[in-house]
C-alpha positions as CSV (number, residue, x, y, z in Angstrom):
1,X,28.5,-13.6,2.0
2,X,27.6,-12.6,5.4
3,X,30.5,-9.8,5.5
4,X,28.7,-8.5,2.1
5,X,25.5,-8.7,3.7
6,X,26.6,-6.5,6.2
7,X,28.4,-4.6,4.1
8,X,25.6,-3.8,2.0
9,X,23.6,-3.0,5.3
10,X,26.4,-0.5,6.5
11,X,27.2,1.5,3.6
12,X,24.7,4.7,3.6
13,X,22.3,6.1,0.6
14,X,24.8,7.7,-2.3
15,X,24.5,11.4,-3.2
16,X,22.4,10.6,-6.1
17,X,19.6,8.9,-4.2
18,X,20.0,11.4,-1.8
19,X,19.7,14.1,-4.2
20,X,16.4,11.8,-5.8
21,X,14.9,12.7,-2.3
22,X,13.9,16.0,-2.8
23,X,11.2,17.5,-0.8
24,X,8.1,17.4,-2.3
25,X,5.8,20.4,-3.7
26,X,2.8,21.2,-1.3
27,X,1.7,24.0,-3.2
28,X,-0.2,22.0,-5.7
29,X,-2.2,20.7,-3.5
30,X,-3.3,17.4,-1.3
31,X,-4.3,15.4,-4.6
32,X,-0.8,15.9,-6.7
33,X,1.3,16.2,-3.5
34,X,-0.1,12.1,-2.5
35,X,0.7,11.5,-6.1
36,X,4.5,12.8,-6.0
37,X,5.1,11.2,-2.2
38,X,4.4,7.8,-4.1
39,X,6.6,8.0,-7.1
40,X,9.2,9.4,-5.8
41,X,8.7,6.4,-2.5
42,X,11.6,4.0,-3.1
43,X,9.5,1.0,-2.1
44,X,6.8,1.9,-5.0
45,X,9.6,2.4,-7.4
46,X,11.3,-1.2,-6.7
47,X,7.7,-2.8,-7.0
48,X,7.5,-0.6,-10.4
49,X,11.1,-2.7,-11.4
50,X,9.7,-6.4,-10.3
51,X,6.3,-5.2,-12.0
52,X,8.6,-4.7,-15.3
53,X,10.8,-7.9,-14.5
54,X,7.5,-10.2,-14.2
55,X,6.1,-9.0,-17.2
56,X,9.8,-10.2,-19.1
57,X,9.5,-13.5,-17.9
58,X,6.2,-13.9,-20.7
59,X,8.6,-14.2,-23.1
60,X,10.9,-16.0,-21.4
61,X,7.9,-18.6,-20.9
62,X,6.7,-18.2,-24.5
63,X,10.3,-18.3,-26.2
64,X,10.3,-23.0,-25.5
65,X,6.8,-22.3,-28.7
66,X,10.0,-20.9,-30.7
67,X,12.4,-22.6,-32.8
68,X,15.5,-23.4,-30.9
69,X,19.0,-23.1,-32.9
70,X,22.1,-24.2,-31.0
71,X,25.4,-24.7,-32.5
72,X,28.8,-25.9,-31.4
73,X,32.8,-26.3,-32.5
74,X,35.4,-28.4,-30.5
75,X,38.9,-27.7,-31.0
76,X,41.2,-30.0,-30.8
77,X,42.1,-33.8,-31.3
78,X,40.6,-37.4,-31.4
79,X,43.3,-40.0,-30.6
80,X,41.7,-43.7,-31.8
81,X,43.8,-46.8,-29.8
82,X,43.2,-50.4,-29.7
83,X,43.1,-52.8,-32.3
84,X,45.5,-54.1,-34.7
85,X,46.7,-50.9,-36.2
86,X,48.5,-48.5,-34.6
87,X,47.4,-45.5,-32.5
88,X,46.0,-42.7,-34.6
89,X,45.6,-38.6,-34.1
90,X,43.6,-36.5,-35.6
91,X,43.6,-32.9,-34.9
92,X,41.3,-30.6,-36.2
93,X,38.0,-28.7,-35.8
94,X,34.8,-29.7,-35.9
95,X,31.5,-27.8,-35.4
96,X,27.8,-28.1,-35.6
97,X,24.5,-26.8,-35.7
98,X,20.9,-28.0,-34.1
99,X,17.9,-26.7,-35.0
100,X,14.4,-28.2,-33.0
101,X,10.8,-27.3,-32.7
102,X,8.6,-28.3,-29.6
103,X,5.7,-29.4,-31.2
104,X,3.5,-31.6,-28.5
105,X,4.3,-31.3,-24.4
106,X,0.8,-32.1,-23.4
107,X,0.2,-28.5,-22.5
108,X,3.4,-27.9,-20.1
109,X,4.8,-24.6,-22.4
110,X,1.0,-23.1,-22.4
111,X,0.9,-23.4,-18.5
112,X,3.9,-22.2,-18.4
113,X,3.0,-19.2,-20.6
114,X,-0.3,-18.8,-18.4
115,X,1.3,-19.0,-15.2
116,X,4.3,-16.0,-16.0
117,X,1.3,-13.9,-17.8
118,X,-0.5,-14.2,-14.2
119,X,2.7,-13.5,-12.4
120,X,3.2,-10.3,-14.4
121,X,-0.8,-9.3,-13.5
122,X,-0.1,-10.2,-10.2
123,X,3.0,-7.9,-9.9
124,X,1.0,-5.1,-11.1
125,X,-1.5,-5.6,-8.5
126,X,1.1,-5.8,-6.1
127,X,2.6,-2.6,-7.6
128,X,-1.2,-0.8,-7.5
129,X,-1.7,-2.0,-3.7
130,X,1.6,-0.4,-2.8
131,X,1.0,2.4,-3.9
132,X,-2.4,2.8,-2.6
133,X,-0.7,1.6,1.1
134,X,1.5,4.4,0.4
135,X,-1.2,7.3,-0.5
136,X,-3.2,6.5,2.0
137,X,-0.2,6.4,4.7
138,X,0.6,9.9,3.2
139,X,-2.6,11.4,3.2
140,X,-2.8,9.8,7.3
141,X,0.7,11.8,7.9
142,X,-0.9,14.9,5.8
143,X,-4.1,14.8,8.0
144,X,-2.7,14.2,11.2
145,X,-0.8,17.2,11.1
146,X,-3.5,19.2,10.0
147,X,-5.8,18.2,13.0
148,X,-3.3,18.3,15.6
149,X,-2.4,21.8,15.0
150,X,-5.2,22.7,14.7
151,X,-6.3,20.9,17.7
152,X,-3.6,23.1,19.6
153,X,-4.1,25.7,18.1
154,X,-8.0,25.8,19.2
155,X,-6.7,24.2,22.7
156,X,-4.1,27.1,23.5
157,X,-6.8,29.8,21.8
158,X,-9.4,28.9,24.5
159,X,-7.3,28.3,27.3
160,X,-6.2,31.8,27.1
161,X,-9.9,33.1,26.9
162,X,-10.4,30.9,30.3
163,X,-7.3,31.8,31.7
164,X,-8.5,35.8,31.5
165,X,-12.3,34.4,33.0
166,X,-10.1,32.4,36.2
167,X,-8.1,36.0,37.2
168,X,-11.6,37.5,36.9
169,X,-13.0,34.8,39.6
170,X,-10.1,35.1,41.8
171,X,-10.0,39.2,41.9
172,X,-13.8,38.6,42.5
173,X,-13.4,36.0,45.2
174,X,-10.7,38.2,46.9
175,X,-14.0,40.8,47.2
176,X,-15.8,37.9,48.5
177,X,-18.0,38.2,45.3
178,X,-17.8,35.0,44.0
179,X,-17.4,31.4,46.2
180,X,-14.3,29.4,46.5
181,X,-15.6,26.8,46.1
182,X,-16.7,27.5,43.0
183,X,-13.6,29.0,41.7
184,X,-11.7,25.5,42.3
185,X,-14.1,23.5,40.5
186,X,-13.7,26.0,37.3
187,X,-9.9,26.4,38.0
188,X,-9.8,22.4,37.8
189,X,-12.1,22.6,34.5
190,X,-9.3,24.1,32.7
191,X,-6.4,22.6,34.3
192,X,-8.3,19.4,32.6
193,X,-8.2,20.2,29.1
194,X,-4.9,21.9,29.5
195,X,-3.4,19.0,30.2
196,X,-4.5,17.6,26.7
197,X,-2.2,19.8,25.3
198,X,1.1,17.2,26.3
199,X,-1.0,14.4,24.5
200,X,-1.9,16.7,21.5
201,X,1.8,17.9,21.4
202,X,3.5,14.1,21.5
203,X,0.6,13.1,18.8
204,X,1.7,16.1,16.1
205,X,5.2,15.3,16.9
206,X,4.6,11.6,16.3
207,X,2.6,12.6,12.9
208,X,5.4,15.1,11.9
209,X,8.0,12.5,12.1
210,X,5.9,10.2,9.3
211,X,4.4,13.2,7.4
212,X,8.9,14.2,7.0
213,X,9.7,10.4,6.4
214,X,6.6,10.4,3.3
215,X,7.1,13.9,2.0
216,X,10.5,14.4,2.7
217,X,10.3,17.9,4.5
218,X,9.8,18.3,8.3
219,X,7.7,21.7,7.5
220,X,5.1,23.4,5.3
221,X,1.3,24.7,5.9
222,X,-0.8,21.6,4.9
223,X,-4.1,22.8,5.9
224,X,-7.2,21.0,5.7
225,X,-7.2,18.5,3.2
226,X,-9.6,19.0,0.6
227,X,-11.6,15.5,-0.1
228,X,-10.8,13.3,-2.8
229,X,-14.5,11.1,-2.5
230,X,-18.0,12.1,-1.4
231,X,-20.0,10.0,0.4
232,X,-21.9,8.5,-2.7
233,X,-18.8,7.7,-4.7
234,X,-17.3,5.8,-1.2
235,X,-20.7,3.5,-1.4
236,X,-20.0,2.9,-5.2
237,X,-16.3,1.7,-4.1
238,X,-17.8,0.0,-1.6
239,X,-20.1,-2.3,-4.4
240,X,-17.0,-2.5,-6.7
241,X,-15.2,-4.3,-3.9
242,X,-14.1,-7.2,-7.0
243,X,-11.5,-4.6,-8.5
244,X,-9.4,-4.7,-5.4
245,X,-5.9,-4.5,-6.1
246,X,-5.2,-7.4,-3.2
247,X,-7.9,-9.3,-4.7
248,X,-6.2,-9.4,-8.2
249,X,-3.1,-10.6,-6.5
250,X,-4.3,-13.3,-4.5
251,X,-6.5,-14.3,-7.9
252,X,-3.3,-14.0,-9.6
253,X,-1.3,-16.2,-7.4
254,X,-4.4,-19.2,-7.6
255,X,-3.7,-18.9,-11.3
256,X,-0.2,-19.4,-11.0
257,X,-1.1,-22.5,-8.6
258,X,-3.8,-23.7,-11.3
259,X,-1.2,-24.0,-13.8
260,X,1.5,-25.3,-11.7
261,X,-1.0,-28.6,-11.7
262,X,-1.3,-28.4,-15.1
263,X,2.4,-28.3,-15.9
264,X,2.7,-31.5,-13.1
265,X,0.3,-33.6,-14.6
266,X,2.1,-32.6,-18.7
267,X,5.2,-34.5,-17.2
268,X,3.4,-37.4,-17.1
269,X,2.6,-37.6,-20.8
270,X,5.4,-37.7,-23.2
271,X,7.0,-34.6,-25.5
272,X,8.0,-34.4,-29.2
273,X,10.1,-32.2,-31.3
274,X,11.4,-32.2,-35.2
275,X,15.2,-32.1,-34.8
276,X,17.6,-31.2,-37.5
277,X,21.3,-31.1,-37.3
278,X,24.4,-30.7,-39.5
279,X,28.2,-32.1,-37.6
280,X,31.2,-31.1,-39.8
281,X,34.3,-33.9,-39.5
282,X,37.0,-33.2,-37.4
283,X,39.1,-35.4,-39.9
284,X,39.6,-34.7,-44.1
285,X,38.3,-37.1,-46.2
286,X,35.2,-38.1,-44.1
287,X,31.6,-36.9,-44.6
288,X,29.8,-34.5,-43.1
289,X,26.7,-36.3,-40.6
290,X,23.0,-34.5,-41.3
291,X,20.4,-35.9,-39.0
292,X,16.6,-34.6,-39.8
293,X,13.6,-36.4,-37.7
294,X,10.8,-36.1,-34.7
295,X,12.5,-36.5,-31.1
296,X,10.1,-38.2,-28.8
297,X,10.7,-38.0,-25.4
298,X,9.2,-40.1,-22.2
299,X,10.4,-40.4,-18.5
300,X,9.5,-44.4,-17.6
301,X,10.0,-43.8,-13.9
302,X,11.6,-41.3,-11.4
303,X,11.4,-42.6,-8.2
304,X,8.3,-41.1,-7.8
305,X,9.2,-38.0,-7.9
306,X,6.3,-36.4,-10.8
307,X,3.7,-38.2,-8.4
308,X,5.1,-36.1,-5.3
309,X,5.2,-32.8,-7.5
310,X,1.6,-32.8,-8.8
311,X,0.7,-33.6,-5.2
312,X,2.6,-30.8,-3.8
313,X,0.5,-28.6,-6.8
314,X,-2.7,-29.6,-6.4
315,X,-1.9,-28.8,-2.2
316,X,-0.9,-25.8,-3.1
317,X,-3.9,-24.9,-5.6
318,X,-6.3,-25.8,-2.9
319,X,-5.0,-23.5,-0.4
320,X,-4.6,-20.5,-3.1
321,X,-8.2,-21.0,-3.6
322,X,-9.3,-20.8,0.1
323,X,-6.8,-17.8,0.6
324,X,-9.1,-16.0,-2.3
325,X,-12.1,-16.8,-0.4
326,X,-10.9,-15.6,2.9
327,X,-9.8,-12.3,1.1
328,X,-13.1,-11.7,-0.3
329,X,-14.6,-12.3,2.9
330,X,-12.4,-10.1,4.8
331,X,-12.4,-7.1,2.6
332,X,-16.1,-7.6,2.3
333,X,-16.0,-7.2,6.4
334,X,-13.8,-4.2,6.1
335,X,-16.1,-2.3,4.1
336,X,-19.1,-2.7,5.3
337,X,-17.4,-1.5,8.9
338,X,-16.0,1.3,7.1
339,X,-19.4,2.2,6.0
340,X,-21.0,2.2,9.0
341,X,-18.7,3.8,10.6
342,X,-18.7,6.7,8.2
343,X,-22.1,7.0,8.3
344,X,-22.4,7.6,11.8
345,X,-19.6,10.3,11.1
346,X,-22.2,12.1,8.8
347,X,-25.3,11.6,11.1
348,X,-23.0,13.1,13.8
349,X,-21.1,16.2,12.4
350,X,-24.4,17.7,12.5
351,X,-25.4,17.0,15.7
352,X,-21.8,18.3,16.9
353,X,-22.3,21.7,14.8
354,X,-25.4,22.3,16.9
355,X,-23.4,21.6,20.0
356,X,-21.1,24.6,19.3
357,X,-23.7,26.6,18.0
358,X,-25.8,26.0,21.1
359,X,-22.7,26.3,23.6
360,X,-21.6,29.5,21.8
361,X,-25.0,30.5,22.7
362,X,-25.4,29.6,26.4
363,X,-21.1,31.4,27.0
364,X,-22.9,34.8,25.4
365,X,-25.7,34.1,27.4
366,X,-23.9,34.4,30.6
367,X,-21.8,37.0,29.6
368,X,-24.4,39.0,29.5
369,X,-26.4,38.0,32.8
370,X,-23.0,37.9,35.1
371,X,-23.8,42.1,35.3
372,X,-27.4,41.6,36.0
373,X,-26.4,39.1,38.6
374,X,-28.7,35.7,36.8
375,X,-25.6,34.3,35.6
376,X,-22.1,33.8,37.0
377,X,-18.1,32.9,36.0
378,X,-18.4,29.4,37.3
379,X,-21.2,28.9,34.5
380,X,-19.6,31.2,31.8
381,X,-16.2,28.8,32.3
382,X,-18.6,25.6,31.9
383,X,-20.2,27.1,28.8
384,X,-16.6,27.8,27.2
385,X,-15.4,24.5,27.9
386,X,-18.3,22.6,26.3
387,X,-18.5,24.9,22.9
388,X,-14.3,24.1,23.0
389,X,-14.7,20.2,23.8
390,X,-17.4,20.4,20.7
391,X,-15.0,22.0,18.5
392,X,-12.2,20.2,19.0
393,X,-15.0,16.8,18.7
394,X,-15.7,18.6,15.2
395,X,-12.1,18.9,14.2
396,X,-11.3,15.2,15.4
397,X,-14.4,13.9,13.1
398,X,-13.7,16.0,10.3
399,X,-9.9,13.7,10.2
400,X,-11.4,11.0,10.9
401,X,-13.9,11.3,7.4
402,X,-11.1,12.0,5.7
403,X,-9.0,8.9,6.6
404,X,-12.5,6.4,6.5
405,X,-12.8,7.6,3.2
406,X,-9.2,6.9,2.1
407,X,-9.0,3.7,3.6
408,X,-12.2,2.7,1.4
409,X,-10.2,4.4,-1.6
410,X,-7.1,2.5,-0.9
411,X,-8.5,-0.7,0.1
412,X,-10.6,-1.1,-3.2
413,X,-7.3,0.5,-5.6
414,X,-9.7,3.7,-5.8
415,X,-7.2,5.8,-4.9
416,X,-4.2,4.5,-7.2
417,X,-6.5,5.0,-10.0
418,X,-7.7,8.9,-9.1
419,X,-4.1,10.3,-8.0
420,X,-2.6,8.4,-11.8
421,X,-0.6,6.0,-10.7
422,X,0.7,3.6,-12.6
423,X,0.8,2.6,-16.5
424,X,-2.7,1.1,-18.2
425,X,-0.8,-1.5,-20.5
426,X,-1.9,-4.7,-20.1
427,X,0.1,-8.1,-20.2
């Protein structure tokens, strides 16, 4: 088994699921472009399969309510010895058929029923917060990209604007016009923020890789993102924290627990079923056995072995139960970060747009005053680094909106249920 393990892990992706991988369409848009990265995600189509496998086992559970037909033939001899007479074969064949229907097991085929039903509902959940993980990693990959190019793009736009300012200082400092001193400060001023651009470069190339990985093409102009929720729809998420797709599946799996106790405690109470059954004779001449009746059925002792299983349940019922209130809790936490944090994103882009504003001012100020001699380079070069630190701050926020407001989305299955995903049947 180990050689087929590795086997398995050896052997690479066939042509057909390579061909499945096609890149995905970015001239839709961000909205149907998150929605296609899913479905065509392997990992959210396997949770799709165990999503359709759960829901099977409800009538696998429900089919014990059902009458249960059997039947059976033997081929082949009975040899009778001992006695007075002599030994005696019969050869023949026999067959026979059993008919039964459950009709009292002290509730063990309902749990049972209640306990795949919750299965199936948690599978869907688990399906629904897959796919939300999945969005919301796409739409990261999707954003990233977005802001660090245009991050560089701002970065290498402005440094070539300071660049043009820094050979004006040093022709003017070669005409003893302008102080060396000051011409170093500025020259270091730029050689700061043009060292960003190995950070921004190594970040883009870092979000490229995932945004290839999720959308299955290493290029494509993604732009800016248009948004999916404002901020009053992210509060209402917020309130309708219940609907959470991990909720439901930790809620699911106490179920499952619940009824796991209810099944351990059925075994202690007995079962009955009315039997019929007709057994032809292997031998001619002798008649045909027809049993009709009600089976009743009771384990007297087991070595204690019921006793230890409806402990292990109720254990594990307890601990389901404390894992849903620890959820609850924690997303609860989560959002009302998320919150906060995104409203000090809005009270902030403002405040940042009259940064640039104001620092776009003060650079055209001292353009004009470096002839009339109130205004020089060293202050011009100052100015044009603050209004491009601003900008890039605006950029930076503008991302970071976007991915609080997903992360609410995705965290509260909000985002699932706006890109489509997913079926609306109910088990």
């Amino acid at each position: 088994m180990s050689s087929e393990i590795a086997a398995a892990l050896e052997t690479a992706p066939s042509s057909e699921a390579v061909a499945d991988r096609t890149a995905i369409d970015l001239r839709a848009g961000f909205e149907p472009a998150l929605r296609a990265a899913v479905e065509a995600n392997e990992g959210y189509r396997a949770a799709l399969r165990l999503e359709q496998e759960a829901t099977s086992r409800i009538g696998v559970a429900a089919s014990v309510r059902r009458p249960q037909i059997s039947g059976n033939a033997n081929l082949g001899g009975i040899r009778e010895t001992g006695g007075t007479q002599p030994d005696n074969t019969t050869t023949g064949v026999s067959a026979g058929i059993n008919i039964s229907q459950l009709i009292y097991d002290a509730g063990a085929s309902t749990a049972e029923v209640n306990s795949a039903t919750a299965q199936a509902l948690g599978a869907r959940a688990e399906r629904e917060a897959r796919g939300n993980e999945l969005a919301l990693e796409a739409a990261r990959a999707w954003i990233d990209v977005w802001q660090f190019e245009a991050r560089l793009g701002l970065l290498r736009r402005r440094t070539a604007e300071m660049d043009s300012l820094i050979a004006q200082m040093e022709r003017m400092a070669a005409n003893g016009m302008v102080d060396r001193a000051a011409m170093d400060s500025a020259r270091r001023q730029v050689v700061d923020i043009t060292l960003e651009e190995t950070r921004l470069q190594s970040q883009l190339a870092t979000a490229q890789v995932r945004f290839e990985r999720l959308f299955n093409r290493a290029d494509g102009d993604v732009g800016q993102p248009e948004a999916l929720l404002t901020m009053a729809e992210a509060e209402a998420t917020a309130r309708a924290w219940q609907t959470a797709p991990g909720l439901r599946q930790t809620a699911a799996q106490m179920v499952v627990a619940q009824n796991a106790v209810a099944r351990a405690q059925a075994a202690f109470r007995p079962t009955a079923r009315l039997q019929a059954g007709v057994n032809s004779p292997m031998e001619e001449g002798e008649s045909t056995d027809t049993t009709v009746g009600l089976m009743v059925e009771y384990t007297f002792g087991d070595g204690g072995r019921r006793r230890a299983e409806l402990a292990s349940a109720e254990a594990r019922a307890e601990a389901s139960e404390e894992q849903l209130t620890d959820a609850q809790r924690t997303l609860q936490a989560e959002l009302a970060a998320a919150l906060t944090q995104l409203r000090s994103i809005e009270q902030s882009m403002p405040l940042v747009a009259e940064q640039i504003r104001l620092s776009a001012s003060e650079a055209q100020t001292s353009r004009s005053q470096i002839r009339t001699g109130q205004s020089n380079l060293r202050q011009l070069v100052e100015a044009e680094i603050e209004n491009y630190r601003a900008q890039d701050r605006q950029i930076a926020m503008r991302a970071e909106r976007h991915i609080v407001l997903l992360t609410m989305a995705a965290r509260t299955g909000e985002l699932s249920r706006r890109l489509g995903l997913g079926s609306d049947s109910t088990p």
